mmCIF file of C-alpha atoms and ligand atoms in Angstrom:
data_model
loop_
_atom_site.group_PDB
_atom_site.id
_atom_site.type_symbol
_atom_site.label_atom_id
_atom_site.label_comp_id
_atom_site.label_asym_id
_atom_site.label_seq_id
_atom_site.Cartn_x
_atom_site.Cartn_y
_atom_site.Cartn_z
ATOM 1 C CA UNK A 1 186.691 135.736 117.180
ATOM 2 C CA UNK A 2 189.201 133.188 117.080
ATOM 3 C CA UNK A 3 191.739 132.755 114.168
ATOM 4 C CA UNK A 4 190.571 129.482 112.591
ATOM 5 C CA UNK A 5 193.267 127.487 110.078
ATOM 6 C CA UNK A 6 191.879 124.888 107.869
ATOM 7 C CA UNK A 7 194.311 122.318 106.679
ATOM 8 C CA UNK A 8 193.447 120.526 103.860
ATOM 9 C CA UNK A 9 192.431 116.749 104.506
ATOM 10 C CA UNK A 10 192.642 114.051 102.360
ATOM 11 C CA UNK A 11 188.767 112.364 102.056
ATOM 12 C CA UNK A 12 190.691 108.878 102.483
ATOM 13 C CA UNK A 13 192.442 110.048 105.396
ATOM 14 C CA UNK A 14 191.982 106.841 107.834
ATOM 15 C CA UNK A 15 190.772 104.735 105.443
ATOM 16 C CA UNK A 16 193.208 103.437 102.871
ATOM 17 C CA UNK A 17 196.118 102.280 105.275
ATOM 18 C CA UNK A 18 199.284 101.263 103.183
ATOM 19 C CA UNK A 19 199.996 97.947 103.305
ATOM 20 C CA UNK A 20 199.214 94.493 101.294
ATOM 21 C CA UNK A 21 195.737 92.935 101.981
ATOM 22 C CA UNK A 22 194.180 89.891 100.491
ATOM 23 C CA UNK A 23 196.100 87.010 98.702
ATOM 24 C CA UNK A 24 199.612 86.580 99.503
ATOM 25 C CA UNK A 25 202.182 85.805 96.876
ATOM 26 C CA UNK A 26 205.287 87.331 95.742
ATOM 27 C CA UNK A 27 203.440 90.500 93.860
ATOM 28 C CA UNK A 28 200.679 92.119 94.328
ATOM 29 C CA UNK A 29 198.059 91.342 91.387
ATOM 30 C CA UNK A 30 196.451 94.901 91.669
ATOM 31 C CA UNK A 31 198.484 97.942 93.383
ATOM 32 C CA UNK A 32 196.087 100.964 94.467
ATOM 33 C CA UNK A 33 197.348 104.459 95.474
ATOM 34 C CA UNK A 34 195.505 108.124 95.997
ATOM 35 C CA UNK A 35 196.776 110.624 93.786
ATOM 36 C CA UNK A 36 198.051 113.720 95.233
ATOM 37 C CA UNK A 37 199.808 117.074 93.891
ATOM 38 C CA UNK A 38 197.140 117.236 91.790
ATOM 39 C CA UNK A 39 195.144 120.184 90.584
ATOM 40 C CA UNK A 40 191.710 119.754 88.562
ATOM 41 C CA UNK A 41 189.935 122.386 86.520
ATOM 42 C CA UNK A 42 186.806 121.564 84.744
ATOM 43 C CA UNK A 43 186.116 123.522 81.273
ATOM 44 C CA UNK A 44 183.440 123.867 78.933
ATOM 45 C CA UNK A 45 183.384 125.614 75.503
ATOM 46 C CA UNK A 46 181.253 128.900 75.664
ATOM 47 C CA UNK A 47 178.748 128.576 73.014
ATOM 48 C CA UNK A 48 180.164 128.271 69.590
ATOM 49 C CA UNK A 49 183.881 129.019 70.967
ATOM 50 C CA UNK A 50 184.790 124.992 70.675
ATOM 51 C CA UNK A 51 187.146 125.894 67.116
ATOM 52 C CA UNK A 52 188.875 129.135 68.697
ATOM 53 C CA UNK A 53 188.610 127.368 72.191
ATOM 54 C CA UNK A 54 190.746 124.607 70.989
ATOM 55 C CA UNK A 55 193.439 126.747 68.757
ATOM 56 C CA UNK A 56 193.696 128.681 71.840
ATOM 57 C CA UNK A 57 194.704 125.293 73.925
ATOM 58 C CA UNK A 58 196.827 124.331 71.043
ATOM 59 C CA UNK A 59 198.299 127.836 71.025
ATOM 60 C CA UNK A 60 199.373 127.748 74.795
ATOM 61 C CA UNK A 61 199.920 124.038 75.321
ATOM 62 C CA UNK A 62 200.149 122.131 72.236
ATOM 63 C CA UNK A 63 197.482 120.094 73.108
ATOM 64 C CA UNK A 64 194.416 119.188 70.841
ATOM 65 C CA UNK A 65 191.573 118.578 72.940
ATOM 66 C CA UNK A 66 189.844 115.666 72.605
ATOM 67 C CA UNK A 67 186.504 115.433 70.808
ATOM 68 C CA UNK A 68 185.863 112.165 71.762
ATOM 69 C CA UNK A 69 186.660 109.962 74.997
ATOM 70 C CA UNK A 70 190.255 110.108 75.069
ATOM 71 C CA UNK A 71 193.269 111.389 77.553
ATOM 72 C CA UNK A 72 195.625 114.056 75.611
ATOM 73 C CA UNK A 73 198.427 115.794 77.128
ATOM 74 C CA UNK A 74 201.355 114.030 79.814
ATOM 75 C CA UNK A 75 201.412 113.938 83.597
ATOM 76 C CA UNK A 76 202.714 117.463 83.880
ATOM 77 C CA UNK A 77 198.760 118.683 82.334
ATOM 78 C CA UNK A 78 196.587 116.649 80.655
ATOM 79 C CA UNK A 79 192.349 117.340 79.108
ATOM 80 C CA UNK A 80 190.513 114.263 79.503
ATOM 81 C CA UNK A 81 187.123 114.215 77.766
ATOM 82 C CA UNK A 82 184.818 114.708 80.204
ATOM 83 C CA UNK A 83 181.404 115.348 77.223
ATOM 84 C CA UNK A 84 180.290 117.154 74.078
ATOM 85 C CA UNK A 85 182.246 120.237 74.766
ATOM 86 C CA UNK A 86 184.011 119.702 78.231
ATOM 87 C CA UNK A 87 187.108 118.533 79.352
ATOM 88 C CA UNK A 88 189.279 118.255 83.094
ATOM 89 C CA UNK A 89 192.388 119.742 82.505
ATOM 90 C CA UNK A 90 194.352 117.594 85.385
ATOM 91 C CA UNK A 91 198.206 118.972 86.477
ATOM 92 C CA UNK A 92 200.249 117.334 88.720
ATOM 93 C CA UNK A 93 202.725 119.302 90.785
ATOM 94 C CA UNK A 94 201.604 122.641 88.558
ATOM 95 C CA UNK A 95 203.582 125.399 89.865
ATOM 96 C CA UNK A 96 201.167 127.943 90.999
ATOM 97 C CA UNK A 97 197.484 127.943 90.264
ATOM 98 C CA UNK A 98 196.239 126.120 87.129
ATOM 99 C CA UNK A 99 192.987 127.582 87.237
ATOM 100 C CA UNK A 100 194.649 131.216 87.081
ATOM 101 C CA UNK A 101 196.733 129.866 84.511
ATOM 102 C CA UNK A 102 194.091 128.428 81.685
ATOM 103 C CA UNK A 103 191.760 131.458 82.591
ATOM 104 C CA UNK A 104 195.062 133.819 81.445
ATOM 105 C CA UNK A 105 194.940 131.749 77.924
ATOM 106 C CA UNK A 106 191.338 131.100 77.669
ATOM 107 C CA UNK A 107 189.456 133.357 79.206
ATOM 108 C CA UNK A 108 186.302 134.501 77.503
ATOM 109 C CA UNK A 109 186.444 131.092 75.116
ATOM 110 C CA UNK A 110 185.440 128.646 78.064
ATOM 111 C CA UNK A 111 184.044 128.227 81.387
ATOM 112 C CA UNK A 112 186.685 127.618 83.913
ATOM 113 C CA UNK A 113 185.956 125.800 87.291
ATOM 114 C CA UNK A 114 187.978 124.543 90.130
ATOM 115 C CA UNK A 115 187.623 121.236 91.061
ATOM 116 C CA UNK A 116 190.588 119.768 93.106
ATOM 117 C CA UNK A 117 188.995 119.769 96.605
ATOM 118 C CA UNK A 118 185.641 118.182 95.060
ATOM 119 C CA UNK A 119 187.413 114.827 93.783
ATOM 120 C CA UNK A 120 189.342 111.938 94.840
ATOM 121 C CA UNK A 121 192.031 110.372 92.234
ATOM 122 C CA UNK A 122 192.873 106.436 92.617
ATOM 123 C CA UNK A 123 195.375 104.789 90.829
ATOM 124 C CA UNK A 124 194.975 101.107 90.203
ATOM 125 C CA UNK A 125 196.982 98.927 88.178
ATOM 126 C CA UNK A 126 198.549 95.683 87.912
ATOM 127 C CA UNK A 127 198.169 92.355 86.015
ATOM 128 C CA UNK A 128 194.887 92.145 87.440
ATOM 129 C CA UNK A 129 193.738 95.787 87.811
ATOM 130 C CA UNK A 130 191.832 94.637 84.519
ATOM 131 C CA UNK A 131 189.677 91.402 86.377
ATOM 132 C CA UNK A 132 189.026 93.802 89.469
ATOM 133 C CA UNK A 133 187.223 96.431 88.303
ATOM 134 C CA UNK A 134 185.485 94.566 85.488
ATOM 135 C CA UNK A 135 183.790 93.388 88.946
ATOM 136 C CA UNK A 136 181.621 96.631 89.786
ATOM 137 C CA UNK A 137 182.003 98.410 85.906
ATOM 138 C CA UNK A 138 180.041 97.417 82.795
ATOM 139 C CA UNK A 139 181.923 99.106 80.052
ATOM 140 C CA UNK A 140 184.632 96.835 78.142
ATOM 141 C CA UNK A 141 188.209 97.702 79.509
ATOM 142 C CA UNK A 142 188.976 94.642 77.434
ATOM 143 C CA UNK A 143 192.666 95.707 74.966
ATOM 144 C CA UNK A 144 190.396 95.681 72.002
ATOM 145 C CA UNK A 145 188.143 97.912 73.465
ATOM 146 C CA UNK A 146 189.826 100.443 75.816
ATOM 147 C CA UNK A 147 193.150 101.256 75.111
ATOM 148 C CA UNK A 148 196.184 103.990 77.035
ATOM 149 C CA UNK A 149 194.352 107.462 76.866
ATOM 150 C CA UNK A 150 190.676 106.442 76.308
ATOM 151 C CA UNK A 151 188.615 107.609 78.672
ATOM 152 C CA UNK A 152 185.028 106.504 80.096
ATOM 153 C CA UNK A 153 182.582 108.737 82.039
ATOM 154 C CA UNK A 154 180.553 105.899 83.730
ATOM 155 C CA UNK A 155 179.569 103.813 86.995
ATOM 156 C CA UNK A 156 182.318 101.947 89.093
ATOM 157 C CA UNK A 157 180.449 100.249 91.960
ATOM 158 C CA UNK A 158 176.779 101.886 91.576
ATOM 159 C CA UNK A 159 179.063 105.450 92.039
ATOM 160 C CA UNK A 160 180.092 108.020 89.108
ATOM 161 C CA UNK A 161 183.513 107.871 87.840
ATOM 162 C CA UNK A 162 185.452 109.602 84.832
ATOM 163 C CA UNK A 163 188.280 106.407 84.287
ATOM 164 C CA UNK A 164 191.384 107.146 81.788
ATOM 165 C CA UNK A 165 194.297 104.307 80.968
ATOM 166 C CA UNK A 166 197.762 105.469 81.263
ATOM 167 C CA UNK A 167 199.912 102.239 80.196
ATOM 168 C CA UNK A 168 199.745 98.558 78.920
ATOM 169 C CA UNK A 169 200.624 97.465 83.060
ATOM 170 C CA UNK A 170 197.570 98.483 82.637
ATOM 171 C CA UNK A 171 197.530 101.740 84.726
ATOM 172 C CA UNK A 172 193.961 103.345 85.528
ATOM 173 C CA UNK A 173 193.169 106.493 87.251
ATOM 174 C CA UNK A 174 189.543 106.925 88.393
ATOM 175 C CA UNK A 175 188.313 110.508 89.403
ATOM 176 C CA UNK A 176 185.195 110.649 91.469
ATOM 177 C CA UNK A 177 183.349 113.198 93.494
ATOM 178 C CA UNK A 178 185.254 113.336 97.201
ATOM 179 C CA UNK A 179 182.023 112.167 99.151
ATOM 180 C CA UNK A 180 182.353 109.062 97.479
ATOM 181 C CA UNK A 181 185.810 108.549 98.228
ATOM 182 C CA UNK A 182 185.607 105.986 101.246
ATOM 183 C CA UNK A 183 182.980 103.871 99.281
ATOM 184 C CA UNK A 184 184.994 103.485 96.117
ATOM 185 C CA UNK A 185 188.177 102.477 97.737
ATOM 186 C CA UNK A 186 186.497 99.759 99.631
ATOM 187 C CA UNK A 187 185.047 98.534 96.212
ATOM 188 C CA UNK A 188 188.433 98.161 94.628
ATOM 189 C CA UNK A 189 190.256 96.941 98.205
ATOM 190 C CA UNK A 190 187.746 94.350 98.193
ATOM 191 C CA UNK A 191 187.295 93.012 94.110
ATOM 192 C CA UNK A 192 191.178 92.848 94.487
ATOM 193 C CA UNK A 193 191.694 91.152 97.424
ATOM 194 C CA UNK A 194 191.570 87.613 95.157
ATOM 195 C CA UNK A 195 194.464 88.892 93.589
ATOM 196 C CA UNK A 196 196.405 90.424 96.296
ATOM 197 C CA UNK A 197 196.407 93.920 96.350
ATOM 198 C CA UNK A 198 199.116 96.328 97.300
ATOM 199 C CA UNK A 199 197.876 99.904 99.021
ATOM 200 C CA UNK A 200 201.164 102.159 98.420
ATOM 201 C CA UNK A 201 201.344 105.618 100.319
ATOM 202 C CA UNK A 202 199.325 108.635 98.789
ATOM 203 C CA UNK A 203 201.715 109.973 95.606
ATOM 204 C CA UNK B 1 168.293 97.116 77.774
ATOM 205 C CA UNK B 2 171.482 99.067 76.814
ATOM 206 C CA UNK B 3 171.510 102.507 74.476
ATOM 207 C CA UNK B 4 174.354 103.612 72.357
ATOM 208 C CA UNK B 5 175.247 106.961 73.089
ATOM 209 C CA UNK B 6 176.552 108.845 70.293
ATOM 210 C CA UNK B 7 179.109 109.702 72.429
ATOM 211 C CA UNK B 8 180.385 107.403 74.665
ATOM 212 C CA UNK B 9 179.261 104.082 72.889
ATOM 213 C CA UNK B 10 176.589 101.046 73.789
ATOM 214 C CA UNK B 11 175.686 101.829 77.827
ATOM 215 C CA UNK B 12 173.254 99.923 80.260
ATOM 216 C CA UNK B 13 170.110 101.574 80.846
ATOM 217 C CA UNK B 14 171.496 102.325 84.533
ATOM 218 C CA UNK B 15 173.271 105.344 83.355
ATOM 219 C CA UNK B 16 170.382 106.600 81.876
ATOM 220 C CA UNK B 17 167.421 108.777 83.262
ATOM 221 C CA UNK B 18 164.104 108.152 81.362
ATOM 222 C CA UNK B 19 162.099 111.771 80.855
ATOM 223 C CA UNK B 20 159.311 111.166 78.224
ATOM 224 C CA UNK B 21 157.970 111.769 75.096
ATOM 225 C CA UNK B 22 160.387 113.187 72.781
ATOM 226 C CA UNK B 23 157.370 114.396 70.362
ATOM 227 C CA UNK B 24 155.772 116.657 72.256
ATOM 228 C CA UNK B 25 156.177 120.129 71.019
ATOM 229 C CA UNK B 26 156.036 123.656 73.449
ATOM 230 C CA UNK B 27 152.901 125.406 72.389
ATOM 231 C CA UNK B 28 153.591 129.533 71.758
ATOM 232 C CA UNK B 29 152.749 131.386 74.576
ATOM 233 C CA UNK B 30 149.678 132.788 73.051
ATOM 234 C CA UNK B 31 148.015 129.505 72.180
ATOM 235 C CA UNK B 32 144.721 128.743 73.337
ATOM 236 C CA UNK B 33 144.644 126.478 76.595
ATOM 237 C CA UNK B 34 143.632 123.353 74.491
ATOM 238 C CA UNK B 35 146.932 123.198 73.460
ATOM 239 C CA UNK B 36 148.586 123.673 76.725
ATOM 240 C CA UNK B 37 146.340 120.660 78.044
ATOM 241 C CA UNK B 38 147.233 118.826 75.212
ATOM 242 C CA UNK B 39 150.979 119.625 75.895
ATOM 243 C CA UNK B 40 151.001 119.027 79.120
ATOM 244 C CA UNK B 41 148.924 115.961 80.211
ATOM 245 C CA UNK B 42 148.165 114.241 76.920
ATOM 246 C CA UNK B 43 150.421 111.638 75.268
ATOM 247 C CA UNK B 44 150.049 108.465 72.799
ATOM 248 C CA UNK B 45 150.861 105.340 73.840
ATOM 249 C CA UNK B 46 151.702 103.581 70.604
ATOM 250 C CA UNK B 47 152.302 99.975 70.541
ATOM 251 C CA UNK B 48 155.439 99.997 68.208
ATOM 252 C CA UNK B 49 157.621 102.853 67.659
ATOM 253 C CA UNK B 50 158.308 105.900 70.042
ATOM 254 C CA UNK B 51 160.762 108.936 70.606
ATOM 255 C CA UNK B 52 161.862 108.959 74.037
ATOM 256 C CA UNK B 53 164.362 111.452 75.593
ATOM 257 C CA UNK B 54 166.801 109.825 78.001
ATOM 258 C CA UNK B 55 169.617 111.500 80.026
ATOM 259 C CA UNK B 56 172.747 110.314 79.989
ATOM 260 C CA UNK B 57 173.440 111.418 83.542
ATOM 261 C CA UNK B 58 176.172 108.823 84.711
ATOM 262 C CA UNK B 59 178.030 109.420 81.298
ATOM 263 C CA UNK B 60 178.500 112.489 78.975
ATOM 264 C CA UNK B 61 175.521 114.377 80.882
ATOM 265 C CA UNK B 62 173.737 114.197 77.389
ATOM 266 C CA UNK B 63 170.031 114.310 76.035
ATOM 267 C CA UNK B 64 169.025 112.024 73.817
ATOM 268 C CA UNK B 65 166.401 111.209 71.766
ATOM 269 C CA UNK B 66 165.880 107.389 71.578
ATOM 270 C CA UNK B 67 163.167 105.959 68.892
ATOM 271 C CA UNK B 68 162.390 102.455 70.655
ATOM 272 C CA UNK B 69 160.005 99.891 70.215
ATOM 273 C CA UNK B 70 157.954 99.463 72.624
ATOM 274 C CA UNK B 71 157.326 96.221 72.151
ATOM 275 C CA UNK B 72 160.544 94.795 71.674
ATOM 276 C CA UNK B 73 162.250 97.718 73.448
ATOM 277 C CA UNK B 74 164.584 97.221 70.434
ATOM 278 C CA UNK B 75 166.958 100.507 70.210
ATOM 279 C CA UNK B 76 166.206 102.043 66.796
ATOM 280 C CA UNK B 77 168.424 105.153 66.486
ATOM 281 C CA UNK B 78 169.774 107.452 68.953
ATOM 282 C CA UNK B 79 170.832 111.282 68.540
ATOM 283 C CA UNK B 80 172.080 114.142 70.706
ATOM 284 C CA UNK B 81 168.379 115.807 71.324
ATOM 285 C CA UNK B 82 170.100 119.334 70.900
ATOM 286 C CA UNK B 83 171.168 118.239 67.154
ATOM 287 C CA UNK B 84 167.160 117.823 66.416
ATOM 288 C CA UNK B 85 166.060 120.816 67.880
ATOM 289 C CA UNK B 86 168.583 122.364 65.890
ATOM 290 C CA UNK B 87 167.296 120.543 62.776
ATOM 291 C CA UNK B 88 163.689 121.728 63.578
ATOM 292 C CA UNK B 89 164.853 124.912 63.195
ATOM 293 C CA UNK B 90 165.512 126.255 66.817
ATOM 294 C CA UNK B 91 168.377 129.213 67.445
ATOM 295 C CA UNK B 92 171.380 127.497 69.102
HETATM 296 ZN ZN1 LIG C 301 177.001 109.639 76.799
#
């Protein structure tokens, strides 16, 4: 038997080339970049542990998890409302393993589940993030209606996305499952190409 | 057509997976097959109001129950389906 090493592959390795496509002008109207350093743990509230579930969060992290469709916590960890009951806690550059980490605090309370390798991250924004992906999505990302940390589990293109606002730019990040990866970038390459659109290396 | 989830707000009906009646009630185990054929193959087809259960499968992963006319497919209320079996008395 041979010794076999797997390196771990980016699912839009190949296909989102850095580089501005689409309208020329001085700035880009939409900028779109892959998330990496990332680490995503799904968790859902054994039954009737939400109340001691979240003190045990708020205990550990000082964050109150969202019981409706918002974004709490900063870059360093965040829970974003994911339904009734579950959340993705989502790290960036979390030393060590996160999963291991909110099992130590919360073990027993909620049902913990690793899923970094099953998701792609995109970041889109711009001063026309808003115009291209009110293309392929039906929900209102209008100010009035969708605001930095609220959060949407719906459809982006026909495909299944959990989308969260960060800032006014606006900043989006979309989290979908990694198979869909190649089809959803080509969405958003495409409705921005009108506006220019800037592809920045993975970060 | 578009439903408001309780949850996530007012969503086209492309998020959503239809199942069925929403009335229909799981006989005990010991009742007599009438009521399993009634259970399982008969249903009303009323030409106004119904309670549907629909899956909120590209959203919260929710099921609902929807009261709808069928007529007008106007949306008449919507609640999480595991708040009414609740109500009805079933252990969470
Ligand atoms: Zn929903």
């Amino acid at each position: 038997m041979s010794d076999t090493a797997l390196a771990a592959r980016s699912p839009l390795a190949g296909l989102l080339r850095p580089g501005r496509q689409g309208a020329r002008g001085d700035l880009p109207g939409v900028v779109v970049q892959e998330r990496t350093g990332l680490q995503i743990v799904s968790l859902a509230a054994r039954k009737g542990q939400e109340v001691p579930l979240m003190a045990a969060v708020r205990a550990a992290w000082g964050i109150d998890l969202p019981t409706t469709p918002r974004r709490v916590g900063d870059a360093r960890l965040a829970f974003v409302w994911s339904g009734p009951s579950q959340w993705l806690a989502v790290a960036t550059d979390w030393p060590g393993d996160l999963e291991a980490a909110l099992r130590a605090h919360l073990g027993g309370l909620g049902s913990l589940t690793d899923q970094g390798d099953g998701r792609v991250v995109l970041r889109v924004r711009g001063p026309h993030a808003r115009d291209a992906l009110a293309k392929g999505m039906a929900i209102d990302l209008h100010p009035r209606a969708f605001q930095p940390g609220d959060v949407a589990a719906t459809l982006a293109a026909h495909i299944g996305v959990q989308i969260w606002q960060l800032d006014e730019a606006p900043t989006y990040e979309m989290a979908a499952f990694r198979s869909t990866a190649g089809s959803l970038c080509d969405w958003i390459v495409a409705a921005s190409a009108e506006y220019g659109v800037e592809i920045v290396e993975p970060g | 057509m578009r439903i408001a989830c309780p949850f996530c707000g007012p969503r086209g009906s492309e998020e959503y997976t239809y199942l069925g009646d929403a009335t229909v009630r799981r006989p005990e185990g010991d009742a007599p097959s009438e009521a399993w054929f009634a259970y399982v193959y008969l249903r009303d087809n009323p030409a106004g109001r119904h309670r549907e259960l629909w899956y909120h499968g590209a959203g919260c992963r929710s099921w609902l129950v929807v009261e709808r006319d069928m007529r007008s497919h106007d949306i008449l209320s919507v609640a999480p389906a595991r708040d009414m079996a609740l109500a009805r008395g079933r252990a969470a």
